[in-house]
């Protein structure tokens, strides 16, 4: 079989997840090279995953590798630069959330990909997570009647690496890291309905000495079709990862839990190796996850994106979807800063979205 060649940019936690997905579930793709800013990390990652090439310079990778797809898993502030370089080199792009740091970057990325006739695929895995997708299809079948409210929450005690806590690198806090999932899933569930308004409240409650960004946020989104959506995002919740949704309709309700519903409830006196993402101890009672990567939808989204490249299909989740999520993030930060509901469409000229909150929260 002629396999689609993939280059992965990044050698951190999410790159490991993508590698597992490619190796176990996507035989039609082959990861041929990896990039990391630190050459030692690039080399170690390549050796760990038996990847033929590694680079510490993106330009060199693009010049010397005959990959068809560039899978971007680097920190937020590098998304735009890497995407634009890859697009100009004629590579199709898979990019992790959030799409970029600013709306201006997002617009340039989308325009550059269109100008170079390459696909820009936004990796929102909740649109592919099997349990969430089963719930969506139940809604389409009419199982709960007319949907009037959606809730989604994603919570843990904080990211793996330091750059997430630096607002100049990440663009914000938990909203940029995890809130984007809920906002993207709301649009997916409402068939990309137009957003009417956004209201948000946020604070730094746990990581006060580590970040200026928010580590706990609640966002309420009103859609023009009458559906109200509530996103709860937190870096302050202990005990491992939570990822769940609630769907309320005039004829029923659906609850879906990605982690607890796929766990073996375990008691260990001494503890053991790994229970679930962000769980800091395994002593005592714990929820031991099963097929964590599969249940979150990573293999499904990547397999779909590779199929889009191989068969020249339009991706189900695109750069425009990522851009729409960013507009909602801007509105959420502006709402938290101003203490009022923000109507969409909304834009603002800032160096990073969190400034819309930080520059106004004490006024």
Short mmCIF file of C-alpha atoms in Angstrom, two decimals:
data_model
loop_
_atom_site.label_atom_id
_atom_site.label_comp_id
_atom_site.label_asym_id
_atom_site.label_seq_id
_atom_site.Cartn_x
_atom_site.Cartn_y
_atom_site.Cartn_z
CA UNK A 1 0.00 0.00 0.00
CA UNK A 2 1.18 3.51 -0.86
CA UNK A 3 1.23 5.15 2.56
CA UNK A 4 0.71 8.87 3.20
CA UNK A 5 3.88 10.35 4.66
CA UNK A 6 3.48 12.49 7.78
CA UNK A 7 5.88 14.84 9.56
CA UNK A 8 5.13 15.61 13.20
CA UNK A 9 6.18 18.97 14.59
CA UNK A 10 6.63 18.64 18.34
CA UNK A 11 7.93 15.99 20.69
CA UNK A 12 5.76 16.42 23.77
CA UNK A 13 2.69 14.82 25.33
CA UNK A 14 0.27 15.39 22.43
CA UNK A 15 2.83 14.17 19.88
CA UNK A 16 3.03 10.88 21.77
CA UNK A 17 -0.74 10.57 21.52
CA UNK A 18 -0.69 11.26 17.78
CA UNK A 19 2.11 8.73 17.28
CA UNK A 20 0.17 6.04 19.13
CA UNK A 21 -2.84 6.80 16.97
CA UNK A 22 -0.90 6.56 13.71
CA UNK A 23 1.00 3.42 14.67
CA UNK A 24 -1.96 1.46 16.08
CA UNK A 25 -4.93 2.63 14.05
CA UNK A 26 -3.87 4.26 10.75
CA UNK A 27 -1.85 1.83 8.62
CA UNK A 28 -2.37 4.02 5.56
CA UNK A 29 -0.16 6.73 7.14
CA UNK A 30 3.55 6.63 7.92
CA UNK A 31 5.31 9.10 10.23
CA UNK A 32 8.61 9.69 8.46
CA UNK A 33 10.11 12.55 10.46
CA UNK A 34 9.78 14.61 13.62
CA UNK A 35 10.78 18.15 14.58
CA UNK A 36 11.52 19.59 18.01
CA UNK A 37 13.21 22.86 18.93
CA UNK A 38 15.59 20.93 21.18
CA UNK A 39 17.67 18.54 19.02
CA UNK A 40 18.12 16.12 21.92
CA UNK A 41 14.35 15.84 22.32
CA UNK A 42 13.88 15.39 18.58
CA UNK A 43 16.49 12.62 18.49
CA UNK A 44 15.07 10.88 21.57
CA UNK A 45 11.52 11.04 20.23
CA UNK A 46 12.60 9.62 16.86
CA UNK A 47 14.47 6.77 18.52
CA UNK A 48 11.59 6.02 20.89
CA UNK A 49 9.09 5.73 18.04
CA UNK A 50 11.45 4.31 15.38
CA UNK A 51 11.14 7.35 13.12
CA UNK A 52 13.73 7.53 10.36
CA UNK A 53 14.51 11.27 10.46
CA UNK A 54 14.51 14.07 12.99
CA UNK A 55 15.15 17.82 12.74
CA UNK A 56 15.50 20.84 15.02
CA UNK A 57 14.79 23.31 12.19
CA UNK A 58 11.38 23.48 10.48
CA UNK A 59 12.77 24.98 7.25
CA UNK A 60 15.28 22.16 6.96
CA UNK A 61 12.60 19.54 7.57
CA UNK A 62 10.36 20.99 4.87
CA UNK A 63 13.25 21.18 2.41
CA UNK A 64 14.60 17.69 3.00
CA UNK A 65 11.47 15.60 3.65
CA UNK A 66 9.01 14.41 1.03
CA UNK A 67 6.09 14.32 3.46
CA UNK A 68 2.57 15.10 2.27
CA UNK A 69 1.14 16.07 5.66
CA UNK A 70 2.54 18.19 8.48
CA UNK A 71 0.96 17.45 11.86
CA UNK A 72 1.50 20.48 14.11
CA UNK A 73 1.79 19.66 17.83
CA UNK A 74 4.00 22.55 18.99
CA UNK A 75 3.13 25.26 21.56
CA UNK A 76 0.41 27.76 20.62
CA UNK A 77 2.71 30.67 19.77
CA UNK A 78 4.39 28.59 17.04
CA UNK A 79 1.20 27.44 15.33
CA UNK A 80 0.91 30.27 12.81
CA UNK A 81 4.58 30.29 11.80
CA UNK A 82 4.72 26.51 11.31
CA UNK A 83 1.39 26.38 9.47
CA UNK A 84 2.29 29.16 7.05
CA UNK A 85 5.70 27.64 6.28
CA UNK A 86 4.17 24.21 5.70
CA UNK A 87 1.43 25.62 3.47
CA UNK A 88 3.94 27.51 1.33
CA UNK A 89 5.87 24.26 0.98
CA UNK A 90 2.72 22.62 -0.41
CA UNK A 91 1.99 20.41 2.61
CA UNK A 92 -1.45 19.58 3.94
CA UNK A 93 -1.77 20.53 7.61
CA UNK A 94 -3.25 18.95 10.70
CA UNK A 95 -3.08 21.38 13.60
CA UNK A 96 -3.77 20.90 17.27
CA UNK A 97 -5.97 23.31 19.20
CA UNK A 98 -6.18 26.23 19.51
CA UNK A 99 -5.79 27.19 15.86
CA UNK A 100 -3.54 30.16 16.69
CA UNK A 101 -2.97 32.83 19.33
CA UNK A 102 -4.72 35.71 17.55
CA UNK A 103 -7.51 36.14 15.03
CA UNK A 104 -5.09 37.89 12.70
CA UNK A 105 -2.84 34.83 12.72
CA UNK A 106 -5.85 32.59 12.10
CA UNK A 107 -6.94 34.65 9.10
CA UNK A 108 -3.42 34.56 7.61
CA UNK A 109 -3.17 30.79 8.12
CA UNK A 110 -6.50 30.14 6.41
CA UNK A 111 -5.68 32.49 3.54
CA UNK A 112 -2.21 30.99 3.00
CA UNK A 113 -3.56 27.45 2.93
CA UNK A 114 -6.20 28.44 0.38
CA UNK A 115 -3.64 30.28 -1.77
CA UNK A 116 -1.43 27.20 -1.85
CA UNK A 117 -4.32 24.75 -2.35
CA UNK A 118 -3.60 22.71 0.77
CA UNK A 119 -6.01 21.42 3.39
CA UNK A 120 -6.06 22.97 6.87
CA UNK A 121 -7.53 20.43 9.28
CA UNK A 122 -8.36 21.53 12.83
CA UNK A 123 -7.82 18.70 15.31
CA UNK A 124 -10.82 18.96 17.63
CA UNK A 125 -11.01 15.39 18.88
CA UNK A 126 -14.35 15.79 20.69
CA UNK A 127 -15.98 15.83 17.25
CA UNK A 128 -14.66 12.27 16.81
CA UNK A 129 -14.74 10.81 20.35
CA UNK A 130 -16.83 7.61 20.03
CA UNK A 131 -19.05 8.19 23.07
CA UNK A 132 -19.69 11.84 22.19
CA UNK A 133 -20.41 10.85 18.60
CA UNK A 134 -22.88 8.19 19.74
CA UNK A 135 -24.64 10.88 21.75
CA UNK A 136 -24.72 13.22 18.72
CA UNK A 137 -26.25 10.53 16.54
CA UNK A 138 -28.87 9.84 19.19
CA UNK A 139 -29.79 13.52 19.01
CA UNK A 140 -30.02 13.32 15.21
CA UNK A 141 -32.34 10.31 15.58
CA UNK A 142 -34.65 12.41 17.75
CA UNK A 143 -33.95 10.53 20.98
CA UNK A 144 -34.18 13.62 23.18
CA UNK A 145 -36.54 15.77 21.14
CA UNK A 146 -35.51 19.36 20.50
CA UNK A 147 -32.21 20.23 22.18
CA UNK A 148 -32.36 23.37 24.30
CA UNK A 149 -29.17 23.13 26.38
CA UNK A 150 -25.68 21.60 26.12
CA UNK A 151 -23.03 21.37 28.82
CA UNK A 152 -19.42 20.24 28.50
CA UNK A 153 -16.72 20.18 31.12
CA UNK A 154 -13.03 19.38 30.96
CA UNK A 155 -11.03 19.61 34.16
CA UNK A 156 -7.76 18.49 35.72
CA UNK A 157 -5.09 19.92 38.01
CA UNK A 158 -2.92 21.57 35.36
CA UNK A 159 -0.91 20.91 32.16
CA UNK A 160 2.21 18.79 31.81
CA UNK A 161 4.66 21.45 30.62
CA UNK A 162 5.66 24.96 31.66
CA UNK A 163 4.81 26.89 28.49
CA UNK A 164 1.05 26.44 29.10
CA UNK A 165 1.36 28.70 32.14
CA UNK A 166 3.14 31.50 30.24
CA UNK A 167 0.42 33.70 28.77
CA UNK A 168 2.88 35.16 26.26
CA UNK A 169 3.40 31.69 24.78
CA UNK A 170 -0.08 30.22 25.25
CA UNK A 171 -2.19 33.36 24.71
CA UNK A 172 -4.20 32.67 27.85
CA UNK A 173 -4.90 30.00 30.43
CA UNK A 174 -7.35 27.13 30.70
CA UNK A 175 -9.75 28.66 28.18
CA UNK A 176 -7.11 28.47 25.43
CA UNK A 177 -6.04 24.99 26.54
CA UNK A 178 -9.33 23.25 27.33
CA UNK A 179 -12.26 25.63 26.92
CA UNK A 180 -11.71 25.56 23.17
CA UNK A 181 -12.84 21.90 23.17
CA UNK A 182 -16.26 22.75 24.57
CA UNK A 183 -16.74 25.70 22.23
CA UNK A 184 -15.84 23.62 19.20
CA UNK A 185 -18.12 20.80 20.32
CA UNK A 186 -21.04 23.22 20.83
CA UNK A 187 -20.74 24.34 17.20
CA UNK A 188 -20.48 20.70 16.09
CA UNK A 189 -23.63 19.76 18.02
CA UNK A 190 -25.61 22.73 16.71
CA UNK A 191 -24.59 22.16 13.08
CA UNK A 192 -22.43 25.28 13.11
CA UNK A 193 -25.25 27.57 14.18
CA UNK A 194 -24.37 31.24 14.57
CA UNK A 195 -23.36 32.41 18.02
CA UNK A 196 -25.55 35.16 19.44
CA UNK A 197 -23.68 36.01 22.64
CA UNK A 198 -21.00 34.92 25.09
CA UNK A 199 -20.83 35.51 28.84
CA UNK A 200 -17.92 34.33 30.97
CA UNK A 201 -16.51 34.41 34.44
CA UNK A 202 -12.99 33.28 35.31
CA UNK A 203 -10.29 33.49 37.95
CA UNK A 204 -6.90 32.15 38.99
CA UNK A 205 -7.75 30.01 41.99
CA UNK A 206 -5.02 27.36 42.27
CA UNK A 207 -1.95 28.26 40.19
CA UNK A 208 -1.66 31.85 41.42
CA UNK A 209 2.12 31.71 41.76
CA UNK A 210 2.65 30.09 38.39
CA UNK A 211 0.49 31.94 35.86
CA UNK A 212 -1.23 35.24 35.21
CA UNK A 213 -3.81 33.39 33.16
CA UNK A 214 -7.10 31.93 34.35
CA UNK A 215 -7.12 28.38 35.72
CA UNK A 216 -10.88 28.12 36.21
CA UNK A 217 -13.54 29.41 33.83
CA UNK A 218 -17.26 29.13 33.12
CA UNK A 219 -18.54 30.27 29.72
CA UNK A 220 -22.18 30.58 28.66
CA UNK A 221 -22.84 30.65 24.91
CA UNK A 222 -26.21 31.54 23.41
CA UNK A 223 -26.78 30.40 19.83
CA UNK A 224 -29.20 32.07 17.42
CA UNK A 225 -31.15 28.80 17.15
CA UNK A 226 -32.12 29.09 20.83
CA UNK A 227 -29.68 26.55 22.30
CA UNK A 228 -27.86 27.65 25.46
CA UNK A 229 -24.45 26.07 26.12
CA UNK A 230 -22.33 26.01 29.27
CA UNK A 231 -18.60 25.24 29.27
CA UNK A 232 -16.74 24.50 32.49
CA UNK A 233 -12.94 24.44 32.17
CA UNK A 234 -10.48 24.03 35.02
CA UNK A 235 -6.83 23.47 35.88
CA UNK A 236 -7.80 23.41 39.56
CA UNK A 237 -9.60 20.06 39.81
CA UNK A 238 -7.65 17.28 41.53
CA UNK A 239 -7.85 13.52 41.03
CA UNK A 240 -7.14 13.19 37.32
CA UNK A 241 -8.90 14.16 34.12
CA UNK A 242 -12.64 14.81 33.83
CA UNK A 243 -14.27 15.08 30.39
CA UNK A 244 -18.03 14.86 30.21
CA UNK A 245 -21.05 16.29 28.43
CA UNK A 246 -24.76 16.70 29.06
CA UNK A 247 -27.42 17.08 26.38
CA UNK A 248 -30.88 18.32 27.37
CA UNK A 249 -33.88 18.10 25.07
CA UNK A 250 -37.62 18.47 25.27
CA UNK A 251 -37.94 14.68 25.11
CA UNK A 252 -34.98 13.37 27.04
CA UNK A 253 -31.43 13.78 28.32
CA UNK A 254 -28.02 12.23 27.57
CA UNK A 255 -24.97 12.10 29.83
CA UNK A 256 -21.60 11.02 28.41
CA UNK A 257 -18.40 10.63 30.42
CA UNK A 258 -15.21 9.88 28.47
CA UNK A 259 -13.13 8.74 31.42
CA UNK A 260 -15.14 7.42 34.35
CA UNK A 261 -17.33 5.40 32.03
CA UNK A 262 -14.27 3.61 30.66
CA UNK A 263 -12.41 2.92 33.87
CA UNK A 264 -11.75 -0.04 36.10
CA UNK A 265 -12.41 1.09 39.67
CA UNK A 266 -9.24 0.11 41.51
CA UNK A 267 -8.01 0.09 45.09
CA UNK A 268 -4.25 -0.18 45.66
CA UNK A 269 -2.48 0.07 49.02
CA UNK A 270 0.91 0.86 47.48
CA UNK A 271 -0.10 2.47 44.20
CA UNK A 272 0.84 1.49 40.66
CA UNK A 273 2.18 2.98 37.41
CA UNK A 274 -0.52 4.90 35.52
CA UNK A 275 -4.21 5.40 36.18
CA UNK A 276 -5.31 8.26 33.94
CA UNK A 277 -4.14 11.60 32.58
CA UNK A 278 -3.19 14.09 35.32
CA UNK A 279 -3.83 11.69 38.22
CA UNK A 280 -1.02 12.49 40.67
CA UNK A 281 -1.33 9.33 42.78
CA UNK A 282 -2.57 5.76 42.37
CA UNK A 283 -2.63 4.86 46.05
CA UNK A 284 -6.07 4.21 47.50
CA UNK A 285 -9.09 4.25 45.19
CA UNK A 286 -8.49 5.22 41.56
CA UNK A 287 -10.14 5.01 38.16
CA UNK A 288 -7.85 3.05 35.85
CA UNK A 289 -8.62 4.13 32.28
CA UNK A 290 -8.94 1.74 29.35
CA UNK A 291 -7.91 2.72 25.80
CA UNK A 292 -7.53 6.38 26.77
CA UNK A 293 -6.35 7.61 23.36
CA UNK A 294 -9.07 5.72 21.48
CA UNK A 295 -11.88 6.94 23.73
CA UNK A 296 -10.87 10.56 23.29
CA UNK A 297 -11.18 10.31 19.50
CA UNK A 298 -7.60 10.96 18.41
CA UNK A 299 -7.28 7.94 16.07
CA UNK A 300 -10.66 8.69 14.50
CA UNK A 301 -9.88 12.32 13.71
CA UNK A 302 -6.41 11.58 12.35
CA UNK A 303 -7.69 8.68 10.24
CA UNK A 304 -10.37 10.99 8.82
CA UNK A 305 -7.81 13.70 8.01
CA UNK A 306 -5.50 11.22 6.27
CA UNK A 307 -8.47 9.96 4.24
CA UNK A 308 -9.24 13.56 3.24
CA UNK A 309 -5.71 13.92 1.89
CA UNK A 310 -5.69 10.55 0.13
CA UNK A 311 -9.13 10.97 -1.47
CA UNK A 312 -9.16 14.78 -1.78
CA UNK A 313 -12.18 15.15 0.50
CA UNK A 314 -13.19 18.22 2.49
CA UNK A 315 -12.40 17.75 6.23
CA UNK A 316 -15.30 17.72 8.66
CA UNK A 317 -13.40 20.16 10.91
CA UNK A 318 -11.44 22.93 9.20
CA UNK A 319 -9.38 26.03 9.87
CA UNK A 320 -12.56 28.09 9.64
CA UNK A 321 -13.97 26.07 12.53
CA UNK A 322 -10.85 26.79 14.56
CA UNK A 323 -11.18 30.48 13.72
CA UNK A 324 -14.82 30.51 14.89
CA UNK A 325 -13.75 28.97 18.21
CA UNK A 326 -11.11 31.67 18.61
CA UNK A 327 -13.72 34.40 18.12
CA UNK A 328 -15.75 32.85 20.93
CA UNK A 329 -12.62 32.73 23.11
CA UNK A 330 -12.00 36.43 22.45
CA UNK A 331 -15.59 37.19 23.43
CA UNK A 332 -15.28 35.10 26.62
CA UNK A 333 -12.17 36.97 27.78
CA UNK A 334 -13.81 40.30 26.90
CA UNK A 335 -16.93 39.30 28.83
CA UNK A 336 -14.96 38.31 31.93
CA UNK A 337 -13.07 41.59 31.76
CA UNK A 338 -16.11 43.77 31.27
CA UNK A 339 -18.47 41.77 33.47
CA UNK A 340 -21.16 41.69 30.81
CA UNK A 341 -22.48 39.66 27.92
CA UNK A 342 -20.62 40.13 24.60
CA UNK A 343 -22.57 39.99 21.35
CA UNK A 344 -21.11 38.37 18.26
CA UNK A 345 -19.61 38.92 15.75
CA UNK A 346 -16.75 40.23 17.89
CA UNK A 347 -13.17 41.20 17.25
CA UNK A 348 -10.47 43.14 19.05
CA UNK A 349 -6.88 44.10 18.38
CA UNK A 350 -4.75 42.48 21.11
CA UNK A 351 -1.42 40.67 21.23
CA UNK A 352 -3.06 37.74 23.02
CA UNK A 353 -6.68 36.95 23.91
CA UNK A 354 -6.19 36.89 27.69
CA UNK A 355 -5.36 40.62 27.59
CA UNK A 356 -9.07 41.28 27.06
CA UNK A 357 -9.56 39.96 30.59
CA UNK A 358 -6.35 41.02 32.33
CA UNK A 359 -6.45 44.61 31.10
CA UNK A 360 -9.96 45.15 32.37
CA UNK A 361 -10.61 42.83 35.31
CA UNK A 362 -9.48 45.35 37.97
CA UNK A 363 -11.32 48.32 36.45
#
